[in-house]
Coordinates of C-alpha atoms in Angstrom, one line a residue:
X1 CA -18.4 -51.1 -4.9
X2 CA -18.4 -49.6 -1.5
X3 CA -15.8 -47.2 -2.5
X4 CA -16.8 -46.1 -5.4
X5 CA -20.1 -45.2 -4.2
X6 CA -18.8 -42.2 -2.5
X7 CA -17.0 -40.6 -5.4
X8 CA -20.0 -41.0 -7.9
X9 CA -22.0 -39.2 -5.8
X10 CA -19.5 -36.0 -5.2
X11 CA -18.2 -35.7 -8.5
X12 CA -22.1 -34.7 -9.7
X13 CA -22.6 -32.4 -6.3
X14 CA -19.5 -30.1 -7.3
X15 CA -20.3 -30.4 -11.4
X16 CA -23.8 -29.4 -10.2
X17 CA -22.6 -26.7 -7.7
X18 CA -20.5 -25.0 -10.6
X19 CA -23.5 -25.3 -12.8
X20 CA -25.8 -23.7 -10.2
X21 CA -23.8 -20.8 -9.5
X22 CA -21.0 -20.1 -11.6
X23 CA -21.9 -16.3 -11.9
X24 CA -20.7 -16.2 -8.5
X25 CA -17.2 -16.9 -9.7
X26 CA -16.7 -13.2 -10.8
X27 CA -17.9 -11.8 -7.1
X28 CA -15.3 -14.3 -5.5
X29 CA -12.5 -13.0 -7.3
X30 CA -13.5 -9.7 -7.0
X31 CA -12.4 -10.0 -3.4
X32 CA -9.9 -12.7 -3.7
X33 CA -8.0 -10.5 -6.5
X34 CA -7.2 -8.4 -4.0
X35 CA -4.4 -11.0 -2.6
X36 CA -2.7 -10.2 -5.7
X37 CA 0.4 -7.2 -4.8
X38 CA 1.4 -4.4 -5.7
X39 CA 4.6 -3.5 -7.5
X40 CA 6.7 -2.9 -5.5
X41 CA 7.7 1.0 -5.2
X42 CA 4.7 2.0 -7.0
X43 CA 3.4 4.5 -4.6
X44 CA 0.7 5.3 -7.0
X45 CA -0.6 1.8 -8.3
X46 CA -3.3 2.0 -5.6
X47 CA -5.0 5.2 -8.1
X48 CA -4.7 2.8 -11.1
X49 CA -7.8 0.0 -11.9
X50 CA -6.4 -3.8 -10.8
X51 CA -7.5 -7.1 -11.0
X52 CA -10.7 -6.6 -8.4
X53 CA -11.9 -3.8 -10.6
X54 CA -11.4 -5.9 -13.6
X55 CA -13.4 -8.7 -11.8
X56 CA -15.9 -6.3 -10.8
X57 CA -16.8 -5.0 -14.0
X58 CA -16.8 -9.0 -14.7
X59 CA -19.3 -9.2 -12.4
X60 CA -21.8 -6.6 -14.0
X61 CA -21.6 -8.1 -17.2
X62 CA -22.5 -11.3 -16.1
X63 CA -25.1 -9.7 -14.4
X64 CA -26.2 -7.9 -17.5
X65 CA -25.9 -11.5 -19.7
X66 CA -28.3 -12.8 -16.9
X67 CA -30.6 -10.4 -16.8
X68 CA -31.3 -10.8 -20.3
X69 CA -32.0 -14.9 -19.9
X70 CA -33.7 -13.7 -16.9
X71 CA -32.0 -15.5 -14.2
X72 CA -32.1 -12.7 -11.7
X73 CA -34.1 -11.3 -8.5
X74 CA -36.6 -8.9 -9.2
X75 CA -35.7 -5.8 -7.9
X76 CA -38.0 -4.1 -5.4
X77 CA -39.6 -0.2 -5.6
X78 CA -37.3 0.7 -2.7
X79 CA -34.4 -1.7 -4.1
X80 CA -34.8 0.8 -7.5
X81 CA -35.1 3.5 -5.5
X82 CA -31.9 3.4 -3.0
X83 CA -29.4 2.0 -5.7
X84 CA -30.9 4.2 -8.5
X85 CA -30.7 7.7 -6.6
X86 CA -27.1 8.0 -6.4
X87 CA -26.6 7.6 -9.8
X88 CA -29.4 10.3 -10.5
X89 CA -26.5 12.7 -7.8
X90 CA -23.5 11.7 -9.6
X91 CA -25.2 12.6 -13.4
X92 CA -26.2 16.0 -11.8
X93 CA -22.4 16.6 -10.1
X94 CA -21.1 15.6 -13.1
X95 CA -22.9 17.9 -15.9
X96 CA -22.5 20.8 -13.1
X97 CA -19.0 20.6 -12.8
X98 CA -16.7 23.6 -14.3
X99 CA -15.1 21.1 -16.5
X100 CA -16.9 17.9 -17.5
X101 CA -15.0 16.5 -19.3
X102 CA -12.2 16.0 -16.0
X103 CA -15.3 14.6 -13.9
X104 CA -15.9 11.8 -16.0
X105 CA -13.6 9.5 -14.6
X106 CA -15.2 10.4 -10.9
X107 CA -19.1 9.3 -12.4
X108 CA -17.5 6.4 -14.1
X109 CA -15.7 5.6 -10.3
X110 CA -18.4 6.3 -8.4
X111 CA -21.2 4.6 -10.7
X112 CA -19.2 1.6 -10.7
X113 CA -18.7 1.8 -6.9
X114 CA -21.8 2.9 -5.1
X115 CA -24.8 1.6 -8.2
X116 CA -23.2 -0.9 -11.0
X117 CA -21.6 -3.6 -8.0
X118 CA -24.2 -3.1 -5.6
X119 CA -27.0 -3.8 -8.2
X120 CA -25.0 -6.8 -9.9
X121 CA -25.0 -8.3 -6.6
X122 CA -28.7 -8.2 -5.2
X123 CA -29.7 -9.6 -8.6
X124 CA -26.8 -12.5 -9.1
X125 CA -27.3 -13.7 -5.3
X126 CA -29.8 -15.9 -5.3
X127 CA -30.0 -17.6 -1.9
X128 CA -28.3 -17.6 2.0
X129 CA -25.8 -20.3 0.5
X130 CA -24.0 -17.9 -2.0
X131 CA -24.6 -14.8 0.5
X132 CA -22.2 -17.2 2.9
X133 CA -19.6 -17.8 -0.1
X134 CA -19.2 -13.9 -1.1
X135 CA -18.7 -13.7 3.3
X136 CA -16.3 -16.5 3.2
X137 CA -14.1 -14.9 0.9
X138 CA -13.8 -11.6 3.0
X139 CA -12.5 -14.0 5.5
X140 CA -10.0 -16.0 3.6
X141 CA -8.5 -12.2 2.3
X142 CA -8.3 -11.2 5.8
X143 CA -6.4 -14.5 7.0
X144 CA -3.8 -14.2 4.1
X145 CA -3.3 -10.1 4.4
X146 CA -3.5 -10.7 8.1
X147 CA -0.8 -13.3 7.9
X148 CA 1.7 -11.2 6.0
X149 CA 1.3 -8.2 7.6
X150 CA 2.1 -10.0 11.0
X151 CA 5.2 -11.3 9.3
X152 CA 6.4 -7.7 8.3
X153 CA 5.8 -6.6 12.1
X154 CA 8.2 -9.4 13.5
X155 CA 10.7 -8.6 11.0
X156 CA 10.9 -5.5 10.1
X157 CA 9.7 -5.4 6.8
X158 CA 6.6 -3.5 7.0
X159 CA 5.7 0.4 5.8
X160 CA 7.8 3.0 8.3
X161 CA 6.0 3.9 11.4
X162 CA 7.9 6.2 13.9
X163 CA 11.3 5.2 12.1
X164 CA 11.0 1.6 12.0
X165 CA 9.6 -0.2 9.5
X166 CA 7.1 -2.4 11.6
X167 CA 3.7 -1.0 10.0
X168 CA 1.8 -3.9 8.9
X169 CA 0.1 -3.5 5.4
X170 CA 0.2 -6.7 4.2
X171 CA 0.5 -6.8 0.4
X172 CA -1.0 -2.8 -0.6
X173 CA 2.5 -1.4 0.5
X174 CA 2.7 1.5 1.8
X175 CA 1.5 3.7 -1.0
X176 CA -2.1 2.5 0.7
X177 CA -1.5 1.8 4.5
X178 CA -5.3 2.1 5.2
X179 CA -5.7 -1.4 2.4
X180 CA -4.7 -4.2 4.8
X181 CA -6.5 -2.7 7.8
X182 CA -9.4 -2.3 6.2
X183 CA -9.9 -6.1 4.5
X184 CA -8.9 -7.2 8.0
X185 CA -11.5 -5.7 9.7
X186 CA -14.1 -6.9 7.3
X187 CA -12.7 -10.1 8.0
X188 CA -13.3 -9.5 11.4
X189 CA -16.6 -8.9 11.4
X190 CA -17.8 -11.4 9.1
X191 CA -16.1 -14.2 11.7
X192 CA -17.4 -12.2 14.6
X193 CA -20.8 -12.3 13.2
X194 CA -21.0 -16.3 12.0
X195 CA -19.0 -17.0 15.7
X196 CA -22.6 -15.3 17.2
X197 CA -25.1 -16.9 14.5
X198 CA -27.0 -19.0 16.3
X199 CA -28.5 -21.2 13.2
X200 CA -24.6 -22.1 11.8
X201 CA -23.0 -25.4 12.4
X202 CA -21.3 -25.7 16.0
X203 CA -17.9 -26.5 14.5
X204 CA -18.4 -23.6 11.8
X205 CA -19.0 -21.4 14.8
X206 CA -15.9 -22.2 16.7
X207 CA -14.2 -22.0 13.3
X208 CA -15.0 -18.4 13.2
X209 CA -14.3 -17.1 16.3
X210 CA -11.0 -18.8 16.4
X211 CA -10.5 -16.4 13.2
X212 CA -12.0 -13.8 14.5
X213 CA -9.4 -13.7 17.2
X214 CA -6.1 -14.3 15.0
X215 CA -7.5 -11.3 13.1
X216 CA -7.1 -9.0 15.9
X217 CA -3.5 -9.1 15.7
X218 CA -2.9 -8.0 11.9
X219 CA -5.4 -5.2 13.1
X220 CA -3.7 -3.9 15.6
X221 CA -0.4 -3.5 14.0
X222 CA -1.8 -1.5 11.4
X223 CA -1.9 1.2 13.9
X224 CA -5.0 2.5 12.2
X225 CA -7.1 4.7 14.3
X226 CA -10.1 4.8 12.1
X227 CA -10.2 0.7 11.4
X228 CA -10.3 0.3 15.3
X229 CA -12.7 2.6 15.8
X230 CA -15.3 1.2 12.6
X231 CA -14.4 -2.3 13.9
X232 CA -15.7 -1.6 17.3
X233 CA -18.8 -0.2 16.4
X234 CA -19.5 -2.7 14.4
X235 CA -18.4 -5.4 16.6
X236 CA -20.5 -3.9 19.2
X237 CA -23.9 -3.7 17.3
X238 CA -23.6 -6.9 15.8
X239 CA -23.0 -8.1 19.6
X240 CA -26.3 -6.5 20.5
X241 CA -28.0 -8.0 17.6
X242 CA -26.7 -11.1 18.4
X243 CA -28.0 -11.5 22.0
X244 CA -26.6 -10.2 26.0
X245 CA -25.4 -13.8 26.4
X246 CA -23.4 -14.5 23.1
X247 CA -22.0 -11.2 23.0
X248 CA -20.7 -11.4 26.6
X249 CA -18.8 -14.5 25.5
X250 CA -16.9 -12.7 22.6
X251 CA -16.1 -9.7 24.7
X252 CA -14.7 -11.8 27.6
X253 CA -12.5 -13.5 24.7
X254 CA -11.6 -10.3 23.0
X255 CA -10.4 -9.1 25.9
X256 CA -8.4 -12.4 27.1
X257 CA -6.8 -11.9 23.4
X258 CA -5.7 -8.4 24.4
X259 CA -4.5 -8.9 27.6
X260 CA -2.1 -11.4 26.3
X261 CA -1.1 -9.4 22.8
X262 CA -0.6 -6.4 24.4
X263 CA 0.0 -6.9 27.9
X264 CA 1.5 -10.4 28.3
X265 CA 3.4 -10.5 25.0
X266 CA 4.4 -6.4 24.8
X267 CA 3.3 -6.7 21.1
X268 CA 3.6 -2.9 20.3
X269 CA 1.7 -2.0 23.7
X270 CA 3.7 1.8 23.5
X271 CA 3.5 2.2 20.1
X272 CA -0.9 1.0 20.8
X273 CA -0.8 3.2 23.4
X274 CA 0.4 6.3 22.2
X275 CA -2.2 5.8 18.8
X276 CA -5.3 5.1 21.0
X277 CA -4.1 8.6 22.9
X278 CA -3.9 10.2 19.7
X279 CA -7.3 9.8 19.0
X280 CA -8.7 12.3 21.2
X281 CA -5.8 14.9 21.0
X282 CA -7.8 17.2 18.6
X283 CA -7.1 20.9 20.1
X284 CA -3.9 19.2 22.8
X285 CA -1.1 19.0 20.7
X286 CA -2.5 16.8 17.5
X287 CA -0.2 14.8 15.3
X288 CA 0.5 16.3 11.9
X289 CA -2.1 13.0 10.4
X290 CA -4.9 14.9 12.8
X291 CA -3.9 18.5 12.2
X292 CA -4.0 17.7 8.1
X293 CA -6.9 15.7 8.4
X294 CA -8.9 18.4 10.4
X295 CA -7.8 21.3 7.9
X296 CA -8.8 19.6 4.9
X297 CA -12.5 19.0 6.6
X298 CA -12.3 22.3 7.1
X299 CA -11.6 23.3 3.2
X300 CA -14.2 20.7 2.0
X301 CA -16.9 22.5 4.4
X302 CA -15.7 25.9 2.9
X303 CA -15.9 24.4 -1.0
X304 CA -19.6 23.2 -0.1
X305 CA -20.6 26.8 1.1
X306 CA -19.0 28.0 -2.1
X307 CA -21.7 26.2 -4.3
X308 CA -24.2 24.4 -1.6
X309 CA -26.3 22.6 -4.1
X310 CA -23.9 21.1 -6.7
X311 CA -20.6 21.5 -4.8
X312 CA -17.3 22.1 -6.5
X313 CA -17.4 18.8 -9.1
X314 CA -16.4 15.3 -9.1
X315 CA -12.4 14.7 -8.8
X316 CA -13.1 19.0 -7.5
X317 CA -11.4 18.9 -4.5
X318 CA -7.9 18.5 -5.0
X319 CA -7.7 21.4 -7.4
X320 CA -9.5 23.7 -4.9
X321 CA -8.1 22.6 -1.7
X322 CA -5.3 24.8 -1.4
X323 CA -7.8 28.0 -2.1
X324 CA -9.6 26.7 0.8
X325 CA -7.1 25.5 3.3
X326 CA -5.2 27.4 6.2
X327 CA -1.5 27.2 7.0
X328 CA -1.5 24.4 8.8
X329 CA -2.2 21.9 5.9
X330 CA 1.3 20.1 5.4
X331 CA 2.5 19.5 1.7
X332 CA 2.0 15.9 2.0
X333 CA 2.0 12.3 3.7
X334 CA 5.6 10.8 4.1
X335 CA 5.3 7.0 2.8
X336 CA 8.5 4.3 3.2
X337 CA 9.7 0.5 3.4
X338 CA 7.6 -2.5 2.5
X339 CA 10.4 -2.4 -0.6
X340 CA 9.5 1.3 -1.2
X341 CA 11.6 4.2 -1.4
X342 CA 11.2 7.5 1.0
X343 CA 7.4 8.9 -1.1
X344 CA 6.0 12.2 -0.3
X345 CA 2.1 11.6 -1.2
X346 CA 0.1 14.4 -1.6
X347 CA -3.1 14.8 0.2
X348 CA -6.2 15.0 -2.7
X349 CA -9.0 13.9 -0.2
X350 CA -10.3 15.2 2.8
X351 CA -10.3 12.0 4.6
X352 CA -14.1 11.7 5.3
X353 CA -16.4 10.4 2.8
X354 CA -19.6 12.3 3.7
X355 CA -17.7 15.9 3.1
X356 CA -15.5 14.6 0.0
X357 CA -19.4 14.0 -1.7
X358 CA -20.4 17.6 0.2
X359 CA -17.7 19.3 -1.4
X360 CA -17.7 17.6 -4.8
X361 CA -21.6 16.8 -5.3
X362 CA -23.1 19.6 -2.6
X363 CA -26.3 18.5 -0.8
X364 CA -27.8 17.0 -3.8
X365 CA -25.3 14.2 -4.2
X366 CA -24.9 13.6 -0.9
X367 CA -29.2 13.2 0.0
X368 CA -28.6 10.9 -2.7
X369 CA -26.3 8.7 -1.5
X370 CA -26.5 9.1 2.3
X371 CA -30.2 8.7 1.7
X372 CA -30.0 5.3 -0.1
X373 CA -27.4 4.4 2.5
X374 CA -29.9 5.4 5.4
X375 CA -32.5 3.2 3.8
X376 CA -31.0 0.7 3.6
X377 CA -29.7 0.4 7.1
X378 CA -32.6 0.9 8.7
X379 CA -34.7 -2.2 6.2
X380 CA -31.8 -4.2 7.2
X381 CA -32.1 -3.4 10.8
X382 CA -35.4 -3.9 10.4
X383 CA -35.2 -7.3 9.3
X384 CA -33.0 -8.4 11.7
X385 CA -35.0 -7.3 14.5
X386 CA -37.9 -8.9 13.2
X387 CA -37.2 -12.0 11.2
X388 CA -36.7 -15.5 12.6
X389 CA -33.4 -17.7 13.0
X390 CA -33.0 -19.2 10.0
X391 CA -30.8 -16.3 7.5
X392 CA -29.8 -14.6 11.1
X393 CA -26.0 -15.4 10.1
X394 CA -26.3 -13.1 6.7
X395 CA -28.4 -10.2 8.5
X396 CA -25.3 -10.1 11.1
X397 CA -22.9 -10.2 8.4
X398 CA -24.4 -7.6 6.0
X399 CA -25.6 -5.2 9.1
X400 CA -21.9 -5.3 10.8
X401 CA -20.1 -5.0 7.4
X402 CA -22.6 -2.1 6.4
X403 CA -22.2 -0.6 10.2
X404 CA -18.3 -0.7 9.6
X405 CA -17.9 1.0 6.6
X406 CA -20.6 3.7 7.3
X407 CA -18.1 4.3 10.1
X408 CA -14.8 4.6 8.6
X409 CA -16.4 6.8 6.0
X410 CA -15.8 9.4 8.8
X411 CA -12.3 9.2 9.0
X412 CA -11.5 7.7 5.4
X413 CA -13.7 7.9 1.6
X414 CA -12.7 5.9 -1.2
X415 CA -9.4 5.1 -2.8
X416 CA -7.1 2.4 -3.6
X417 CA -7.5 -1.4 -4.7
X418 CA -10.0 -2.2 -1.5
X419 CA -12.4 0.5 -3.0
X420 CA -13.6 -2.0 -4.6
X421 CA -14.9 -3.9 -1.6
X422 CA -17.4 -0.8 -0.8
X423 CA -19.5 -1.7 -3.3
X424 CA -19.5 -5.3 -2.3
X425 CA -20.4 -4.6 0.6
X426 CA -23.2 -2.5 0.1
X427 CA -24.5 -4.9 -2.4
X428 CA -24.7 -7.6 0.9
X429 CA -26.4 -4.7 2.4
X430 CA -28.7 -4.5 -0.1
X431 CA -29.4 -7.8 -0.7
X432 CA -30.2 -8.3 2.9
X433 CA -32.4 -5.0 3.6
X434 CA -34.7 -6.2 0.1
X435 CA -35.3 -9.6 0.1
X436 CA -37.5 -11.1 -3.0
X437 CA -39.9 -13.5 -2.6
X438 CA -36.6 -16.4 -3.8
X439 CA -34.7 -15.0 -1.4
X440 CA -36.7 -14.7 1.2
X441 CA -37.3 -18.4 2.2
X442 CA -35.3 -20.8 3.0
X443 CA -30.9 -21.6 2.6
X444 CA -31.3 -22.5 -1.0
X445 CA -29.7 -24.9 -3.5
X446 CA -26.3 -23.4 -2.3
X447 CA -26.6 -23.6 1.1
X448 CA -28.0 -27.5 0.6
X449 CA -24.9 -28.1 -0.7
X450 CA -22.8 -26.6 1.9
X451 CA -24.5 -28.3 4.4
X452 CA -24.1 -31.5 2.7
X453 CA -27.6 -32.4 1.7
X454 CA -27.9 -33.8 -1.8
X455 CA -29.4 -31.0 -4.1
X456 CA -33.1 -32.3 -5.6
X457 CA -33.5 -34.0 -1.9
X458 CA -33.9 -31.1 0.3
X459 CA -37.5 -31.3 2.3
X460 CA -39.9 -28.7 3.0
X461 CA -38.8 -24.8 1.5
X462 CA -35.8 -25.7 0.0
X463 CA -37.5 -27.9 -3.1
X464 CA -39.3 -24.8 -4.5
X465 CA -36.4 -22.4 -3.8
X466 CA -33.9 -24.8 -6.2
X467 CA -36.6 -24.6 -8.4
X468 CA -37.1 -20.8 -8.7
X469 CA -33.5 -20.4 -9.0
X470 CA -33.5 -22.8 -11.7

């Protein structure tokens, strides 16, 4: 009898759990379908719609069968307000645009990127426990990309970098060499962030920054300038946030971690090196990457002065780029190994989110985006600042990953199978910076669970919060 007790009591926890929150399931494999490669030699799969995309669009129709049984959050005026207004930009850039018709797939992107995933999310999540699932699976992509791309360092197998094929990119090939970075430094943060939470477990803690650290390897050797410098900032405020004391702690163990990579080991330290110099060489003898990604912000800053209100269209700027560009623009970005062929890729975006939506959507797309963006950092900020403890873990998560990507977006804008991620991450944003009154409170019937409480015994808030949900 003894024994049995134990599994009659966890088979109903995890049929319950299911039950509870299976419209989470899309949102997970929204980010786990992103483990899933590429074709190999298919430079160009990373412009086509993959599994994630097909999960995400999962996702809002789960969130639309929901709404109508109306078992989601209630959206708030400002909620309405910063997830609405881009869409009201993108309807405006698109009916502007000297052909239509070719700007249609850019709305349907951008709507599904930057309104229809964002807005699935804040309704579907209902408490702290499934805000902590969606951040767990950020983590769990990072480790596996993180682990392969390590692999193709040590042997050789990754995308070409300076003539050897040691570029890690983990399973996005080199078609999209900015993929793996970029899930590994979201990765990143979200361990860096539970490792400072001071309300999560001890042994959940130690957990993360023991991830946290391994994930600073994969980073590295993607040699990606803008991923290091996103994941810093974001490292740093969510630091601050997190307290003098706790954030002192990481940094001495960052640095330990470096010292030994870099230093002790040699693990790419010249190759490091050189990139991190690169950074600054602007005007002292640039790399071609700098000099093409400094002419094309150029030629989106000329398009936006051609038609300031409206700019050029949606998907505008490629076919006005060379009418705007100097001489110094190279035909393209040189793409091999990771079982590719020698690629030339030709360069459609300028590299930097804010101007692509200048050029494309002029000021009024991008007030409408930057301005829901900007709202929503500083509600989320705000909340962190002043709220207690208890859902401190989620505001560092949602702030750091929010932080991070408003960074890279000046030195990168959408593109490729992780485009995806965006708009899950500025639905955590969102859900964060405009809590509801049953999301507010307490961890929730998901969190319960997590912890290991029985659901329909938790004391005090969680009781009525199980019970809103339901």
């Amino acid at each position: 009898m003894s024994l049995a007790a134990p599994t009659s009591w966890s088979r109903p926890d995890t049929a319950d759990l299911l039950r509870r929150h299976w419209p989470l399931l899309p949102l997970a494999a929204t980010v786990l379908a992103l483990l899933a490669p590429l074709p190999a030699g298919d430079a160009t799969a990373s412009g086509k719609v993959g599994p994630a995309d097909a999960a995400s669009l999962l996702l809002v129709f789960v969130c639309g069968i929901q709404a109508l049984r109306g078992r989601v959050r209630t959206l708030t005026p400002l909620g309405v307000f910063a997830l609405g207004l881009p869409a009201v930009g993108l309807a405006v850039a698109t009916v502007t645009a000297g052909d239509p018709y070719a700007a249609l797939p850019g709305f349907v992107r951008y709507l599904q990127v930057f309104v229809l995933v964002p807005a699935a999310i804040v309704l579907l999540v209902r408490d702290a426990g499934e805000f902590r699932l969606a951040a767990g699976c950020f983590v769990v992509l990072a480790l596996v990309q993180g682990a392969v791309g390590v692999v193709q360092f040590a042997t050789h197998t990754g995308a070409s970098y300076q003539g050897e094929d040691i570029r890690a990119v983990g399973t996005f090939g080199p078609g999209d060499v900015m993929g793996m970075a970029t899930v590994v430094a979201y990765g990143l943060v979200v361990a860096t962030a539970a490792a400072l939470a001071p309300g999560l477990p001890a042994r959940v803690r130690r957990a993360a920054g023991a991830a946290a650290l391994l994930l600073v390897i994969p980073l590295v050797l993607s040699f990606s300038r803008g991923a290091w410098i996103a994941t810093f900032a974001a490292a740093a405020l969510v630091m601050a946030l997190a307290g003098i004391r706790r954030a002192l702690k990481v940094l001495l163990a960052l640095a330990a971690a470096g010292v030994v990579l870099v230093g002790g080991l040699g693990v790419g330290s010249e190759m490091v090196s050189e990139r991190l110099t690169s950074i600054t060489q602007v005007s002292d003898a640039p790399d071609q990457s700098v000099t093409d990604r400094y002419t094309m912000w150029a030629a989106a800053g000329s398009m936006w002065r051609e038609r300031p209100a409206v700019g050029v269209g949606l998907k505008g700027f490629p076919a006005n780029r060379d009418a705007h560009s100097g001489l110094a623009l190279s035909s393209g970005s040189d793409t091999a190994g990771a079982g590719q062929a020698y690629i030339r890729q030709p360069l459609l975006s300028p590299h930097n989110m804010y101007l692509l939506v200048l050029s494309e959507q002029g000021l009024t797309g991008l007030l409408a985006l930057a301005g829901g963006w900007l709202a929503l950092l500083v509600a989320g900020l705000r909340r962190c600042l002043t709220g207690g403890p208890a859902l401190r873990d989620c505001g560092l998560v949602a702030i750091g990953l929010f932080v991070w990507q408003l960074t890279d977006f000046l030195y990168a804008d959408i593109g490729g199978p992780s485009t995806v991620l965006t708009g899950v991450i500025i639905g955590l944003a969102a859900w964060w910076a405009l809590p509801t009154g049953d999301a507010a409170g307490g961890p929730g019937p998901a969190a319960a669970a997590l912890s290991g409480r029985v659901p329909g015994r938790a004391a005090g808030a969680d009781a009525p919060e199980g019970a809103a949900a339901r």
